[in-house]
Short mmCIF file of C-alpha atoms and ligand atoms in Angstrom, two decimals:
data_model
loop_
_atom_site.label_atom_id
_atom_site.label_comp_id
_atom_site.label_asym_id
_atom_site.label_seq_id
_atom_site.Cartn_x
_atom_site.Cartn_y
_atom_site.Cartn_z
CA MET A 1 55.63 72.92 3.22
CA GLY A 2 54.73 72.82 6.86
CA ILE A 3 53.25 69.98 8.89
CA LEU A 4 49.86 69.77 10.54
CA TYR A 5 49.97 67.88 13.84
CA VAL A 6 46.70 66.68 15.38
CA VAL A 7 47.54 66.41 19.06
CA GLY A 8 45.67 64.58 21.82
CA THR A 9 45.60 66.38 25.19
CA PRO A 10 44.36 65.39 28.68
CA ILE A 11 40.66 64.87 29.45
CA GLY A 12 41.09 66.03 33.03
CA ASN A 13 44.35 64.99 34.62
CA LEU A 14 47.06 67.22 33.15
CA GLU A 15 49.64 64.45 33.59
CA ASP A 16 47.91 62.50 30.80
CA VAL A 17 49.95 63.98 27.98
CA THR A 18 52.62 62.25 25.96
CA LEU A 19 56.25 63.31 25.73
CA ARG A 20 55.79 63.67 22.00
CA ALA A 21 52.74 65.91 22.42
CA LEU A 22 54.78 68.20 24.67
CA ARG A 23 57.66 68.32 22.21
CA VAL A 24 55.37 69.02 19.26
CA LEU A 25 53.60 71.80 21.17
CA LYS A 26 56.94 73.26 22.20
CA GLU A 27 58.25 73.25 18.63
CA ALA A 28 55.07 74.31 16.78
CA ASP A 29 54.99 77.74 15.12
CA VAL A 30 51.27 78.02 15.77
CA ILE A 31 48.98 76.12 18.16
CA LEU A 32 45.35 76.04 17.06
CA CYS A 33 43.11 75.83 20.14
CA GLU A 34 39.41 75.44 20.74
CA ASP A 35 39.78 77.82 23.68
CA THR A 36 43.21 79.40 24.08
CA ARG A 37 42.68 79.83 27.86
CA VAL A 38 42.22 76.08 28.33
CA THR A 39 45.32 75.22 26.30
CA GLN A 40 47.28 77.92 28.10
CA LYS A 41 46.81 76.00 31.38
CA LEU A 42 48.37 72.88 29.89
CA LEU A 43 51.24 74.87 28.36
CA ALA A 44 51.85 76.71 31.64
CA LYS A 45 52.08 73.44 33.58
CA TYR A 46 54.86 72.27 31.26
CA GLU A 47 56.52 75.70 31.03
CA ILE A 48 55.89 76.03 27.31
CA THR A 49 55.92 79.77 26.79
CA GLY A 50 55.93 82.36 24.04
CA LYS A 51 53.82 80.34 21.60
CA GLN A 52 51.45 81.79 19.03
CA LEU A 53 48.01 80.49 20.02
CA ALA A 54 45.11 80.92 17.59
CA PRO A 55 41.47 80.01 18.21
CA TYR A 56 40.06 77.45 15.80
CA ASN A 57 36.54 76.02 15.97
CA GLU A 58 35.32 75.06 12.46
CA GLN A 59 32.50 77.57 12.77
CA ASP A 60 32.37 81.26 12.02
CA SER A 61 34.76 82.65 14.59
CA GLY A 62 38.46 81.97 14.99
CA VAL A 63 41.03 81.58 12.25
CA THR A 64 39.80 80.17 8.96
CA ALA A 65 41.00 77.01 7.24
CA GLY A 66 42.24 79.31 4.42
CA LYS A 67 44.53 81.16 6.82
CA ILE A 68 45.86 77.87 8.23
CA ILE A 69 46.48 76.52 4.72
CA GLY A 70 48.46 79.74 4.08
CA TRP A 71 50.61 79.07 7.15
CA LEU A 72 51.27 75.50 5.98
CA GLU A 73 52.26 76.80 2.52
CA GLU A 74 54.74 79.15 4.19
CA GLY A 75 56.34 76.10 5.83
CA LYS A 76 54.99 76.63 9.33
CA SER A 77 54.39 73.75 11.68
CA VAL A 78 50.86 73.93 13.03
CA ALA A 79 49.55 71.90 15.99
CA LEU A 80 45.82 71.43 16.47
CA VAL A 81 44.46 70.70 19.94
CA SER A 82 40.98 70.75 21.43
CA ASP A 83 39.98 71.59 24.99
CA ALA A 84 40.20 67.94 25.98
CA GLY A 85 41.03 64.62 24.41
CA THR A 86 41.40 63.88 20.74
CA PRO A 87 40.58 66.52 18.12
CA GLY A 88 37.90 65.38 15.68
CA ILE A 89 36.16 63.16 18.25
CA SER A 90 33.06 65.28 18.96
CA ASP A 91 35.47 68.21 18.67
CA PRO A 92 36.83 70.47 15.91
CA GLY A 93 39.39 68.95 13.58
CA THR A 94 37.74 66.83 10.94
CA LEU A 95 36.93 69.68 8.53
CA LEU A 96 40.38 71.18 8.83
CA VAL A 97 42.04 67.85 8.08
CA GLN A 98 39.70 67.37 5.10
CA LYS A 99 40.42 70.84 3.72
CA VAL A 100 44.19 70.57 4.18
CA ARG A 101 44.21 67.16 2.47
CA GLU A 102 42.28 68.60 -0.47
CA ALA A 103 44.16 71.89 -0.82
CA LEU A 104 47.66 70.66 -0.01
CA PRO A 105 47.91 66.90 -0.60
CA GLU A 106 51.70 67.15 -0.21
CA VAL A 107 51.46 68.46 3.36
CA LYS A 108 52.08 65.85 6.05
CA ILE A 109 49.30 65.47 8.59
CA GLU A 110 50.60 63.64 11.63
CA SER A 111 48.61 62.34 14.54
CA VAL A 112 50.05 62.68 18.02
CA PRO A 113 47.72 60.31 19.83
CA GLY A 114 46.51 60.91 23.33
CA PRO A 115 43.49 60.20 25.50
CA SER A 116 39.86 60.24 24.53
CA ALA A 117 36.96 60.04 26.98
CA LEU A 118 35.45 57.30 24.80
CA THR A 119 38.34 54.84 24.98
CA THR A 120 39.09 55.77 28.58
CA ALA A 121 35.52 54.90 29.56
CA LEU A 122 35.50 51.67 27.55
CA SER A 123 38.76 50.56 29.16
CA ILE A 124 37.26 50.54 32.67
CA ALA A 125 33.55 49.95 32.04
CA GLY A 126 33.80 46.18 32.20
CA ILE A 127 31.50 45.58 29.24
CA PRO A 128 32.45 44.34 25.76
CA ALA A 129 34.74 46.83 24.04
CA HIS A 130 35.94 44.72 21.13
CA GLU A 131 32.93 45.94 19.14
CA PHE A 132 31.10 49.12 19.93
CA VAL A 133 29.14 51.95 18.33
CA PHE A 134 29.92 55.53 19.25
CA LEU A 135 27.05 57.96 18.77
CA GLY A 136 28.78 61.18 19.85
CA PHE A 137 26.31 63.64 21.37
CA LEU A 138 22.74 62.47 20.75
CA PRO A 139 20.42 64.77 18.81
CA HIS A 140 17.95 66.64 21.03
CA LYS A 141 14.98 66.08 18.75
CA LYS A 142 15.14 64.67 15.22
CA GLY A 143 16.28 61.05 15.13
CA ARG A 144 16.56 60.77 18.93
CA GLU A 145 13.84 58.18 19.37
CA THR A 146 15.21 56.03 16.54
CA LEU A 147 18.63 56.05 18.18
CA PHE A 148 17.23 54.93 21.53
CA LYS A 149 15.39 52.10 19.77
CA GLU A 150 18.69 51.11 18.15
CA ILE A 151 20.42 51.25 21.53
CA ALA A 152 17.74 48.94 22.97
CA THR A 153 18.23 46.24 20.35
CA SER A 154 21.91 46.52 19.49
CA GLU A 155 24.18 43.51 19.69
CA ARG A 156 27.10 45.90 20.12
CA THR A 157 28.04 48.06 23.08
CA MET A 158 26.50 51.48 22.45
CA THR A 159 28.28 54.60 23.69
CA PHE A 160 27.57 58.31 23.70
CA TYR A 161 28.65 61.58 25.29
CA GLU A 162 26.27 63.52 27.48
CA SER A 163 26.29 66.87 29.27
CA PRO A 164 25.23 67.31 32.91
CA HIS A 165 22.16 69.25 31.72
CA ARG A 166 20.88 66.31 29.74
CA ILE A 167 22.09 63.21 31.59
CA LEU A 168 18.78 62.71 33.44
CA LYS A 169 16.87 63.13 30.17
CA ALA A 170 19.07 60.49 28.55
CA LEU A 171 18.46 58.10 31.45
CA GLU A 172 14.71 58.74 31.19
CA SER A 173 14.81 57.87 27.48
CA LEU A 174 16.80 54.73 28.27
CA GLN A 175 14.22 53.82 30.89
CA LYS A 176 11.50 54.20 28.28
CA PHE A 177 13.16 52.37 25.40
CA ALA A 178 15.66 50.03 27.07
CA PRO A 179 14.44 49.48 30.64
CA ASN A 180 16.24 46.16 31.18
CA LYS A 181 19.62 47.13 29.82
CA LYS A 182 22.74 47.41 31.95
CA VAL A 183 23.96 50.98 31.63
CA ILE A 184 27.32 52.29 32.75
CA ILE A 185 27.91 55.94 33.50
CA ALA A 186 31.57 57.00 33.44
CA ARG A 187 31.82 60.36 35.10
CA GLU A 188 34.69 62.84 35.54
CA LEU A 189 37.26 60.42 34.13
CA THR A 190 40.85 60.98 35.27
CA LYS A 191 39.67 63.72 37.66
CA ILE A 192 39.38 63.71 41.47
CA HIS A 193 35.72 62.70 41.37
CA GLU A 194 36.10 59.97 38.75
CA GLU A 195 33.29 57.49 39.16
CA ILE A 196 31.81 54.50 37.36
CA LYS A 197 28.21 53.76 38.18
CA SER A 198 26.22 50.93 36.66
CA GLY A 199 22.67 49.66 36.84
CA THR A 200 19.39 49.66 34.98
CA PRO A 201 18.21 53.07 33.77
CA ALA A 202 15.70 53.17 36.66
CA GLU A 203 18.43 52.41 39.24
CA LEU A 204 20.69 55.09 37.81
CA LEU A 205 17.89 57.64 37.71
CA GLU A 206 17.16 56.95 41.34
CA PHE A 207 20.85 57.30 42.20
CA PHE A 208 21.36 60.60 40.40
CA LYS A 209 18.09 62.07 41.68
CA ALA A 210 19.17 61.20 45.22
CA ASN A 211 22.70 62.56 44.67
CA GLU A 212 22.21 65.83 42.84
CA GLU A 213 25.80 66.89 43.43
CA LYS A 214 26.79 64.07 41.05
CA VAL A 215 24.73 65.47 38.19
CA ARG A 216 27.78 67.57 37.42
CA GLY A 217 30.86 67.31 35.31
CA GLU A 218 31.30 65.20 32.22
CA PHE A 219 29.70 61.90 31.33
CA VAL A 220 30.19 59.00 28.96
CA VAL A 221 27.22 56.64 28.76
CA LEU A 222 27.76 52.99 27.79
CA VAL A 223 25.01 50.47 27.22
CA ASN A 224 25.65 46.74 27.40
CA PRO A 225 24.76 44.85 24.20
CA LEU A 226 22.09 42.17 23.96
CA LEU A 227 24.17 39.07 24.57
N1 SAM B 1 37.49 65.18 22.05
C1 SAM B 1 37.05 64.67 23.31
C2 SAM B 1 37.48 63.21 23.44
O1 SAM B 1 38.36 62.78 22.71
O2 SAM B 1 36.96 62.50 24.27
C3 SAM B 1 35.56 64.84 23.49
C4 SAM B 1 35.11 66.27 23.47
S1 SAM B 1 33.39 66.48 23.67
C5 SAM B 1 33.19 68.16 23.23
C6 SAM B 1 33.20 66.60 25.40
C7 SAM B 1 32.43 65.42 25.97
O3 SAM B 1 33.32 64.33 26.14
C8 SAM B 1 31.87 65.71 27.35
O4 SAM B 1 30.59 66.33 27.28
C9 SAM B 1 31.76 64.31 27.92
O5 SAM B 1 30.61 63.65 27.43
C10 SAM B 1 33.01 63.65 27.32
N2 SAM B 1 34.14 63.83 28.25
C11 SAM B 1 35.22 64.63 28.10
N3 SAM B 1 36.03 64.53 29.16
C12 SAM B 1 35.46 63.64 30.00
C13 SAM B 1 35.82 63.12 31.28
N4 SAM B 1 36.91 63.51 31.91
N5 SAM B 1 34.99 62.22 31.85
C14 SAM B 1 33.85 61.81 31.24
N6 SAM B 1 33.48 62.28 30.02
C15 SAM B 1 34.26 63.18 29.43
#
C-alpha cells in the first residue's frame, strides 16, 4: 500500500516550506495539485524535477478519488498540495482524505504541516487567539446576515477569508451589524506588501476607499471578541 501525504506549502513567501515537505515532494510518485502551474513554481525553486503532477480539485475536473485510490493500492506515494497553505483549509483535500480512509483504512495518511493564512494572521493580529471561530469564506447570500449577527455578539475571536472583490462588502456588513467592533485586516501575509490594518469597520472602509491600490491581494479578516 502507498502513503497519502497532505503537505502544507507557502502562502506567499516560497521560503516558508519545511525540509520535510521538500523531501516528501521530491520522493513522491505523484503530486496532486490544485493548479499544476502554481506547484511547478515551488518545485522549480527547489530544483525538484521530473515529477508526475496531476490536477486534483474535488470537483468534476482533474483526477478522480477513484484513480488516486488505485495509485495507493499499487503502492504509490501520493502527495497532495494546494495552491497555498494547508490542504483542506478552504481548499481541496477533505473529501479525498475521507474517501481514502473509507476505501483503504490500512493506507497511512500523513500530514506534513506547513503554513496557513489563518494561523499566520492570528499569530500577528494582537487579539485573543486562544479561542477563535473560523468561518472560511462567508456565503454570499443565504445565512450571511445570521453570520454577521453572530460575529457581532461572539465572545470568541471571529475569523474569515475574503477576496479582494468582496472585502469592501464584508466591511460594509460589519459596519451594519458590528459597528463598534475592532476589526483586523491581515493582507498579503508573508509577501512584499504584507500589512496589518486595524480599526472599526467605518475606519477600515474609509482607509480602503482612500487607498484603492490596497483593495488587492489576499485578506484574512479577524474580529475582536466582546470582552
Ligand atoms: N489553504 C489556505 C490556507 O491554509 O490558508 C487557504 C486557501 S483559500 C482558497 C485562499 C484564501 O486564503 C484567500 O482568499 C485569503 O483569504 C487567504 N489567504 C491565502 N494566502 C493569504 C495571504 N498570503 N495573506 C492573506 N490571506 C491569505
